[in-house]
Structure formats: structure tokens, C-alpha cells
Short mmCIF file of C-alpha atoms in Angstrom, two decimals:
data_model
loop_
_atom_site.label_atom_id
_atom_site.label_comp_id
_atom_site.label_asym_id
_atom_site.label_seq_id
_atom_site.Cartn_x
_atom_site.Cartn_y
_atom_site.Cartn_z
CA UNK A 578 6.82 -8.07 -10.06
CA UNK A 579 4.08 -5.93 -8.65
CA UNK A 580 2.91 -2.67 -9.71
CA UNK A 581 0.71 -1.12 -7.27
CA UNK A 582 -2.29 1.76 -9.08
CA UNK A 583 -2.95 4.93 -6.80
CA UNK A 584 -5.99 6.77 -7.39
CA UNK A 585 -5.72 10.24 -6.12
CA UNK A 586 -9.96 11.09 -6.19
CA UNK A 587 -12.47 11.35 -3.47
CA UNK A 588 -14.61 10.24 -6.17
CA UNK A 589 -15.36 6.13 -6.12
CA UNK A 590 -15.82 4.40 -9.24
CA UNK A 591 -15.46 7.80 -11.33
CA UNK A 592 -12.55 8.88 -13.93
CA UNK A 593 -9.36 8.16 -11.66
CA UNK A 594 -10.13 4.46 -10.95
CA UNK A 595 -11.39 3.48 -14.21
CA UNK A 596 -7.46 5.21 -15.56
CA UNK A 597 -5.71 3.09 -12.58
CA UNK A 598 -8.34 -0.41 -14.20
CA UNK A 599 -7.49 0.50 -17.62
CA UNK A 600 -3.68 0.54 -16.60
CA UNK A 601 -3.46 -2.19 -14.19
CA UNK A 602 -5.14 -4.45 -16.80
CA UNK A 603 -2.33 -3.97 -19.06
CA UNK A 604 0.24 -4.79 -16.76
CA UNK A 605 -1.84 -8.07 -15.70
CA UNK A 606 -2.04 -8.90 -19.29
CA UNK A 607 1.63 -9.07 -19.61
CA UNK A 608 2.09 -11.04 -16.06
CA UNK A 609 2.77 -8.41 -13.39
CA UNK A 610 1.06 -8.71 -10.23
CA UNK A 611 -1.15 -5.43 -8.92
CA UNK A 612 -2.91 -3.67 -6.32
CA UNK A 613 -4.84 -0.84 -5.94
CA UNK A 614 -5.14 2.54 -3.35
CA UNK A 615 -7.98 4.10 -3.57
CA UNK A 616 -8.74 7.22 -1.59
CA UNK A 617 -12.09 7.18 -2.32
CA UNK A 618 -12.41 4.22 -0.12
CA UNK A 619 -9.93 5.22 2.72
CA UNK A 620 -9.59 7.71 5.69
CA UNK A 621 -5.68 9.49 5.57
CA UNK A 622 -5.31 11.90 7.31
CA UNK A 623 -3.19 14.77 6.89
CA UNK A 624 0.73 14.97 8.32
CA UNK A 625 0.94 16.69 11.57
CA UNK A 626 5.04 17.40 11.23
CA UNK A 627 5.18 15.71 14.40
CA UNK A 628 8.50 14.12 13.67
CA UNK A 629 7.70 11.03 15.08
CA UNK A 630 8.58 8.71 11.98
CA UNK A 631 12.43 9.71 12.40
CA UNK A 632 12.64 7.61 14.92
CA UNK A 633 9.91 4.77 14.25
CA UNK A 634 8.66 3.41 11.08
CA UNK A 635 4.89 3.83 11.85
CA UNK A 636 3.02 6.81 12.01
CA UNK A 637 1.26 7.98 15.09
CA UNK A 638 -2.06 8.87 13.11
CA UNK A 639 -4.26 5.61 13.31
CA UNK A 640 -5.97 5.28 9.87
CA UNK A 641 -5.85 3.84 6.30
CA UNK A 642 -2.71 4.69 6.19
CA UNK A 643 -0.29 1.55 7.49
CA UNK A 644 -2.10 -0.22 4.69
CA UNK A 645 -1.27 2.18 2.11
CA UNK A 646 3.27 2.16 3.70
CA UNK A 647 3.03 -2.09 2.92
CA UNK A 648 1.31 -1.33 -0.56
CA UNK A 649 4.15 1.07 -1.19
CA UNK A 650 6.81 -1.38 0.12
CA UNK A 651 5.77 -4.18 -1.82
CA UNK A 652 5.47 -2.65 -5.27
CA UNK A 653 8.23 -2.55 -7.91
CA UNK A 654 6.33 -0.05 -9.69
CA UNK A 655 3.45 2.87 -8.57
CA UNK A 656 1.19 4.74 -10.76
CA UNK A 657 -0.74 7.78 -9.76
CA UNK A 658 -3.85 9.10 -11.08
CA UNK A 659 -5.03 12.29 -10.32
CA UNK A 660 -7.71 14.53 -10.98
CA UNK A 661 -7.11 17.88 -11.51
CA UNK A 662 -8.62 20.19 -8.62
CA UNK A 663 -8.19 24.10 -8.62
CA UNK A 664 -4.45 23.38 -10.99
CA UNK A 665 -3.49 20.56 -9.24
CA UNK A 666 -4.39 17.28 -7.07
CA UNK A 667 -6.68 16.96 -4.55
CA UNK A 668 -6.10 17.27 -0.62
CA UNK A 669 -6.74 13.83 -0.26
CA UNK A 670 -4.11 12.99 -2.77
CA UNK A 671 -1.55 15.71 -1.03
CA UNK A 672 -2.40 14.06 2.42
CA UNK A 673 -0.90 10.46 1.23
CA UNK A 674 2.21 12.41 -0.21
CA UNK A 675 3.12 14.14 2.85
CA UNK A 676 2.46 11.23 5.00
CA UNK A 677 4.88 9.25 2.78
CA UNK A 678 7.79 11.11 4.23
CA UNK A 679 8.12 7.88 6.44
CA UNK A 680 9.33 5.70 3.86
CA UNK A 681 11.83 8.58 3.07
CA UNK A 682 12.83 8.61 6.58
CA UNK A 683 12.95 4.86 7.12
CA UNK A 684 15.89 3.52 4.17
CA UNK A 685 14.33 5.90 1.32
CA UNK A 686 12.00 2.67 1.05
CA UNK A 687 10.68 4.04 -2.73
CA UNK A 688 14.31 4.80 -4.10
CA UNK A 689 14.51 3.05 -7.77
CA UNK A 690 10.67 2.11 -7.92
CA UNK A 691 9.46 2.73 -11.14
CA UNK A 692 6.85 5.34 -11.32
CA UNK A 693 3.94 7.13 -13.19
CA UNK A 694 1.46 9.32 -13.50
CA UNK A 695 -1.88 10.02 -14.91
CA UNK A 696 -4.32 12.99 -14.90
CA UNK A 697 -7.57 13.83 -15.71
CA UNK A 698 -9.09 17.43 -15.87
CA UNK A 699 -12.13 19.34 -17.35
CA UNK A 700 -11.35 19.93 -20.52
CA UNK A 701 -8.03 19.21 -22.92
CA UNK A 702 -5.79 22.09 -21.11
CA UNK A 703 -7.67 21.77 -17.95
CA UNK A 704 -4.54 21.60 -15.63
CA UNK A 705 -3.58 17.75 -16.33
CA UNK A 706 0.30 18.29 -17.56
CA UNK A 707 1.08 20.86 -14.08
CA UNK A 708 -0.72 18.25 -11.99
CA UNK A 709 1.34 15.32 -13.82
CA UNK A 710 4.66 17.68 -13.25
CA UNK A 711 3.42 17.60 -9.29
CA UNK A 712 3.62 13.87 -8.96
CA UNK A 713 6.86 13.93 -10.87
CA UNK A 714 7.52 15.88 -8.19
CA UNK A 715 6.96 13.71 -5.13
CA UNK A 716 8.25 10.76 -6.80
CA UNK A 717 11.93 12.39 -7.33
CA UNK A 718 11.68 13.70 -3.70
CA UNK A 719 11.69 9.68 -3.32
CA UNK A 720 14.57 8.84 -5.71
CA UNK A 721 12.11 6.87 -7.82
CA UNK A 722 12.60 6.23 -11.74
CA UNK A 723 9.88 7.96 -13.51
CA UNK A 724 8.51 7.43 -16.86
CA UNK A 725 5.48 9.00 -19.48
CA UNK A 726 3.77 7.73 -22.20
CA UNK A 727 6.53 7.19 -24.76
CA UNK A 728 5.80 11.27 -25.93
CA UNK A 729 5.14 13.31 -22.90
CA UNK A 730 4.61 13.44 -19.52
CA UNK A 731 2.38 10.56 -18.82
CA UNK A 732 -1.32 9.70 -19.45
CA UNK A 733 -3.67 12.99 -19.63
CA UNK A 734 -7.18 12.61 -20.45
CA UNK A 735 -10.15 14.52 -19.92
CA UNK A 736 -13.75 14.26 -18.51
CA UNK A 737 -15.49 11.61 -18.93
CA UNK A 738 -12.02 9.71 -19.53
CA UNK A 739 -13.38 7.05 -20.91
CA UNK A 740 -15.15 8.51 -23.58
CA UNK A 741 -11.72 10.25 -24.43
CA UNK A 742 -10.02 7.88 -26.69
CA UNK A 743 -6.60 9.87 -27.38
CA UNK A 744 -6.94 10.56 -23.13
CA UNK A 745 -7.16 7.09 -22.66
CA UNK A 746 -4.73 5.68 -25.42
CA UNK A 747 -2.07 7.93 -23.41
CA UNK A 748 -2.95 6.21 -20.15
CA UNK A 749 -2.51 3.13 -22.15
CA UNK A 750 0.91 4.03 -23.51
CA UNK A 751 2.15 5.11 -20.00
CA UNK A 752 0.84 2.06 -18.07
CA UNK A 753 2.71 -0.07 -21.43
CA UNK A 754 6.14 2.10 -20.30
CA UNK A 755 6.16 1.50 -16.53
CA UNK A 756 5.95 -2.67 -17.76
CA UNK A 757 8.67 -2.27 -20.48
CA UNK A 758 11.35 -0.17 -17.83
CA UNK A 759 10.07 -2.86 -14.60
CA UNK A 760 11.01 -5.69 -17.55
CA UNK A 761 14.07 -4.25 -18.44
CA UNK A 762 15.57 -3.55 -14.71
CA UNK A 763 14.01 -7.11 -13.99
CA UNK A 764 16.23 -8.62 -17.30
CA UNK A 765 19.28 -6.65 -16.57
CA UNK A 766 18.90 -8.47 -12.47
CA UNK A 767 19.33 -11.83 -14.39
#
């Protein structure tokens, strides 16, 4: 199985993709496959509403995007990190959401994915848990399965993440969820 780690930050090699390392190591360590998105390295562009993806399954925007649809397609499981920008996530994070409405269109290609989320703000109440809630929010618009950290929402740390052990130990716990549901649906296929 494949779990595929979205980092939702302009900002390369900064708090979001050392969240989506920290979790994706976990689920290597107990034998999933993984991937990585992240924005930081890609050009998406925001939806136009154009419509055309009712009728095709590709987008008429040429960019990063087609690379992100297989990503999606392929996974069994998708976390998101996220920064927390203004009391939620980032433009370039929105802009991958809203252009995702094409695997809604084409066979609801995320339904029964597992999914989760992680956020990182400012300080301890800096916005993480609405941001979190926000993702939540695009995954059910998908019909995906969503899962936290065992006790809340998901993984919530704040900046610098890494030197925010109880941050990080929820990331931890949430990326250690998403493997235990993936194992169970994958045990209950047998």
C-alpha cells in the first residue's frame, strides 16, 4: 500500500516537509510504500471554474498539476500538512484543493482513501486545529476516511516543529493511525 505526504507550504525544506519526512518514515518503517507533493517545488495554478473536467479527466491548465491527479490516484492513503497562514492554509495549498474537483468529477477517484492532516502555526493556539478542521473539510467533500492522532484532530505542532516535541509526537501518533486504519481495511480485503 502507498501513502502519498502533501505538504501544503511555499516554504522548501522548512516545518511542513520535515512533518510529511517525520510521517512518511513511519509508514516506511512498517512497509508502506510513499511519495511526496510538495508545493514548494511545483507550479499549480489556481481553478478557473471552467468546467472542462466534467467532461475530460485532465485539466486544461498545463502545470504541476497532472503529476499531482496520478499521485492522488495511486495512494491508499494522503496526508496533508499545512501551515497555518492568516487562520488557515495557504493559497498554494487551496489551489491543489480546488483543482482536485477532477477526481470528484471523474468516479469520486479519492472516495474511501484514508486521510490526514497535520498543521503547524506560530505559536500553541496559532490557528493549527481550524486549519486541520479545513482539510477535514476537503477530504469529506471527497468521501475519504479520515483519521487524527488517536486524541484529537490530527498532528498540530508549532514553529520550529521540530524543536516541538509534544507537536511532533502528535504528527507521530497521526502518521501511526493512517498505517493502523490502511492495515486494517487491507486485513479485512483478505
Amino acid at each position: 500500500m502507498k501513502i502519498l505526504g502533501i505538504s501544503g507550504s511555499p516554504r522548501k525544506g522548512k516545518n511542513c516537509e520535515k512533518m510529511i519526512l517525520t510521517a512518511l518514515e513511519i509508514a516506511k518503517e512498517r512497509g508502506f510504500e510513499t511519495d511526496t507533493v510538495f508545493i514548494s517545488n511545483m507550479e499549480i495554478a489556481p481553478c478557473k471554474v471552467c468546467g472542462a473536467c466534467m467532461e475530460n479527466d485532465s485539466c486544461v491548465i498545463e502545470d504541476d498539476m497532472e503529476e499531482v491527479y496520478e499521485k492522488m490516484r495511486s495512494a491508499d492513503g494522503i496526508i496533508v500538512a499545512s501551515p497555518v497562514y492568516m487562520g488557515n492554509y495557504p493559497a498554494q495549498l487551496k489551489a491543489l484543493f480546488d483543482r482536485s474537483v477532477l477526481l470528484r468529477r471523474n468516479n469520486f477517484s479519492l472516495k474511501n482513501k484514508v486521510g490526514a492532516a497535520l498543521s503547524v502555526g506560530g505559536s500553541r493556539n496559532g490557528g493549527q486545529e481550524k486549519t486541520i478542521q479545513s482539510i477535514h473539510d476537503w477530504m469529506h467533500i471527497h468521501g475519504m476516511i479520515i483519521v487524527g492522532d488517536n486524541s484529537h484532530f490530527g498532528g498540530i505542532a508549532w514553529n520550529p516543529a521540530e524543536e516541538d516535541s509534544i507537536g511532533m509526537q502528535t504528527v507521530s501518533e497521526t502518521a501511526k493511525k493512517l498505517c493502523e486504519v490502511l492495515e486494517l481495511i487491507q486485513n479485512n480485503k483478505r
